[in-house]
Amino acid sequence: MSEQDSSGASSPLADYKAILRAVIDSRPSGTRQRLAEAIGKNRSFISQIINPAYPTPIPLQHLETIFHICHFSPPQQQAFLTAYRAAHPGRLEEAETQRPTRRIIVELPDFGDDALNAHADRIITGVARGISALISANENKDESDPGGKP
């Protein structure tokens, strides 16, 4: 059952979730689990963000990972972003004005155990997010400090 407004039309939030669900459903089994591991969440979170009946929005910081893991085609990505913009006006534009990011590849040994490999992936992802949060917090502090950066 999709989230609808009083006129019976589906909401932009439900629209982009339906697009994501259709993409994931057309991918091989295990895609939900890979996506959950890549963004450092449980599979239940993935179920919530792909279900149009749940009001849980998809966090902006996960969009690139979702597009990468789920292999969105350009038309699918465009349709998704159009609905995302309608559901969250200004959010994408605000993100585009933030500091650009870059992607690095880290090679780790295979621990021979899926759970250990996933745990190592979450640790590395957590460190990267922590560094990003630290930089962001420091920039905000510097902007509010009349003395500027040290």
PDB file of C-alpha atoms in Angstrom, residues 98-99 132-146 148-149:
ATOM      1  CA  GLN A  98      28.853  21.486   0.178  1.00  0.00           C
ATOM      2  CA  ARG A  99      32.497  20.459   0.010  1.00  0.00           C
ATOM      3  CA  SER A 132      33.862  13.802   7.269  1.00  0.00           C
ATOM      4  CA  ALA A 133      31.897  14.768  10.381  1.00  0.00           C
ATOM      5  CA  LEU A 134      35.041  16.070  12.057  1.00  0.00           C
ATOM      6  CA  ILE A 135      35.909  18.245   9.058  1.00  0.00           C
ATOM      7  CA  SER A 136      32.346  19.536   8.829  1.00  0.00           C
ATOM      8  CA  ALA A 137      32.205  20.314  12.556  1.00  0.00           C
ATOM      9  CA  ASN A 138      35.569  22.087  12.379  1.00  0.00           C
ATOM     10  CA  GLU A 139      34.454  24.207   9.392  1.00  0.00           C
ATOM     11  CA  ASN A 140      31.285  25.233  11.231  1.00  0.00           C
ATOM     12  CA  LYS A 141      33.330  26.117  14.321  1.00  0.00           C
ATOM     13  CA  ASP A 142      35.792  28.146  12.230  1.00  0.00           C
ATOM     14  CA  GLU A 143      32.968  30.080  10.565  1.00  0.00           C
ATOM     15  CA  SER A 144      31.520  31.040  13.960  1.00  0.00           C
ATOM     16  CA  ASP A 145      34.942  31.891  15.454  1.00  0.00           C
ATOM     17  CA  PRO A 146      35.841  35.524  14.723  1.00  0.00           C
ATOM     18  CA  GLY A 148      39.256  32.277  11.937  1.00  0.00           C
ATOM     19  CA  LYS A 149      41.179  29.067  11.457  1.00  0.00           C
TER      20      LYS A 149
END
